Amino acid sequence: MDRTFVMVKPDGVQRGLVGEIVSRFEAKGLKLVGAKLELLPEERVVEQYREHLEKPFFPGLKSYIMSGPCFLMAWEGKGVVAIVRKMVGATNPAEAEPGSIRGDFALDIGRNVIHASDSLESAARELGIHFSAGELVDYSRIDEPVLYE
Ligand code: IDP
Ligand code: MG
């Protein structure tokens, strides 16, 4: 089954949105297979956002992500990468649809509350940056027989 990396950024943690965000993914039927609250060290922030290293917004992005604790999660389910990206919404909250997390809870592109991997490859890469194998848990959710055809 597919897995993806999701992270509530420091603004989302400070604004008390962790529970709301976890609830949305749980209610969708996705399975939480890893979670932790952490102040991220610089090298993991750089590794996660390495495609943006040369962008003008990178220094601001790095200090934003390191400004407080992040809530890191691994979610599992059928098609989970695309489903979570859709539930997260467009990068710029001004363009994110109402009903999406960024559409409902954010205003500014530089304070957009949440990160989610954009492909299966980046999901595997990002999970590897932030979680050790022992921190990801294999188990069944009791509602799986009725969630899946
Ligand atoms: P994504 O988070 O939707 O995948 P990316 O383009 O990968 O969006 O950008 C990563 C993160 O960098 C964004 O979520 C946002 O926090 C930040 N970011 C992207 N573009 C800008 C910008 O133009 N100004 C400030 N921050 C930006
Ligand atoms: Mg991205």
PDB file of C-alpha atoms in Angstrom, residues 17-81:
ATOM      1  CA  LEU A  17      -4.459  22.899  13.840  1.00  0.00           C
ATOM      2  CA  VAL A  18      -2.759  19.526  14.391  1.00  0.00           C
ATOM      3  CA  GLY A  19      -5.909  17.803  15.660  1.00  0.00           C
ATOM      4  CA  GLU A  20      -8.128  19.194  12.883  1.00  0.00           C
ATOM      5  CA  ILE A  21      -5.657  18.111  10.214  1.00  0.00           C
ATOM      6  CA  VAL A  22      -5.171  14.607  11.644  1.00  0.00           C
ATOM      7  CA  SER A  23      -8.973  14.274  11.900  1.00  0.00           C
ATOM      8  CA  ARG A  24      -9.468  15.045   8.218  1.00  0.00           C
ATOM      9  CA  PHE A  25      -7.062  12.328   7.073  1.00  0.00           C
ATOM     10  CA  GLU A  26      -8.453   9.829   9.602  1.00  0.00           C
ATOM     11  CA  ALA A  27     -12.023  10.515   8.529  1.00  0.00           C
ATOM     12  CA  LYS A  28     -11.038  10.043   4.884  1.00  0.00           C
ATOM     13  CA  GLY A  29     -10.020   6.478   5.781  1.00  0.00           C
ATOM     14  CA  LEU A  30      -6.273   6.923   5.555  1.00  0.00           C
ATOM     15  CA  LYS A  31      -4.123   5.080   8.082  1.00  0.00           C
ATOM     16  CA  LEU A  32      -1.644   6.902  10.323  1.00  0.00           C
ATOM     17  CA  VAL A  33       1.511   4.767  10.352  1.00  0.00           C
ATOM     18  CA  GLY A  34       3.963   7.208  11.954  1.00  0.00           C
ATOM     19  CA  ALA A  35       3.881  10.526  13.833  1.00  0.00           C
ATOM     20  CA  LYS A  36       6.114  12.770  15.923  1.00  0.00           C
ATOM     21  CA  LEU A  37       6.548  16.397  17.038  1.00  0.00           C
ATOM     22  CA  GLU A  38      10.010  17.754  16.327  1.00  0.00           C
ATOM     23  CA  LEU A  39      12.158  20.851  15.956  1.00  0.00           C
ATOM     24  CA  LEU A  40      13.823  20.047  12.641  1.00  0.00           C
ATOM     25  CA  PRO A  41      17.607  20.360  12.336  1.00  0.00           C
ATOM     26  CA  GLU A  42      18.873  22.463   9.439  1.00  0.00           C
ATOM     27  CA  GLU A  43      20.284  19.533   7.449  1.00  0.00           C
ATOM     28  CA  ARG A  44      16.899  17.766   7.284  1.00  0.00           C
ATOM     29  CA  VAL A  45      15.149  20.979   6.187  1.00  0.00           C
ATOM     30  CA  VAL A  46      17.729  21.475   3.433  1.00  0.00           C
ATOM     31  CA  GLU A  47      17.381  17.821   2.368  1.00  0.00           C
ATOM     32  CA  GLN A  48      13.588  17.978   2.273  1.00  0.00           C
ATOM     33  CA  TYR A  49      13.532  21.193   0.239  1.00  0.00           C
ATOM     34  CA  ARG A  50      16.662  20.570  -1.853  1.00  0.00           C
ATOM     35  CA  GLU A  51      14.804  21.333  -5.125  1.00  0.00           C
ATOM     36  CA  HIS A  52      14.272  24.878  -3.801  1.00  0.00           C
ATOM     37  CA  LEU A  53      17.835  25.579  -2.581  1.00  0.00           C
ATOM     38  CA  GLU A  54      18.520  28.208  -5.246  1.00  0.00           C
ATOM     39  CA  LYS A  55      15.103  29.902  -5.047  1.00  0.00           C
ATOM     40  CA  PRO A  56      14.917  33.442  -3.634  1.00  0.00           C
ATOM     41  CA  PHE A  57      12.397  32.319  -1.004  1.00  0.00           C
ATOM     42  CA  PHE A  58      14.617  29.496   0.334  1.00  0.00           C
ATOM     43  CA  PRO A  59      16.253  31.377   3.264  1.00  0.00           C
ATOM     44  CA  GLY A  60      12.827  32.548   4.465  1.00  0.00           C
ATOM     45  CA  LEU A  61      11.376  29.060   3.972  1.00  0.00           C
ATOM     46  CA  LYS A  62      14.195  27.508   6.011  1.00  0.00           C
ATOM     47  CA  SER A  63      13.815  29.925   8.939  1.00  0.00           C
ATOM     48  CA  TYR A  64      10.006  29.503   8.857  1.00  0.00           C
ATOM     49  CA  ILE A  65      10.263  25.704   9.016  1.00  0.00           C
ATOM     50  CA  MET A  66      12.843  25.946  11.829  1.00  0.00           C
ATOM     51  CA  SER A  67      10.902  28.586  13.801  1.00  0.00           C
ATOM     52  CA  GLY A  68       9.092  26.040  15.994  1.00  0.00           C
ATOM     53  CA  PRO A  69       8.051  22.419  16.247  1.00  0.00           C
ATOM     54  CA  CYS A  70       6.638  20.610  13.225  1.00  0.00           C
ATOM     55  CA  PHE A  71       4.246  17.637  13.435  1.00  0.00           C
ATOM     56  CA  LEU A  72       5.529  14.913  11.117  1.00  0.00           C
ATOM     57  CA  MET A  73       3.327  12.106   9.873  1.00  0.00           C
ATOM     58  CA  ALA A  74       3.321   9.073   7.605  1.00  0.00           C
ATOM     59  CA  TRP A  75      -0.068   8.198   6.079  1.00  0.00           C
ATOM     60  CA  GLU A  76      -0.954   5.037   4.201  1.00  0.00           C
ATOM     61  CA  GLY A  77      -3.781   4.189   1.803  1.00  0.00           C
ATOM     62  CA  LYS A  78      -4.814   3.526  -1.778  1.00  0.00           C
ATOM     63  CA  GLY A  79      -3.655   6.478  -3.914  1.00  0.00           C
ATOM     64  CA  VAL A  80      -2.630   8.324  -0.752  1.00  0.00           C
ATOM     65  CA  VAL A  81      -0.095  10.704  -2.375  1.00  0.00           C
TER      66      VAL A  81
END
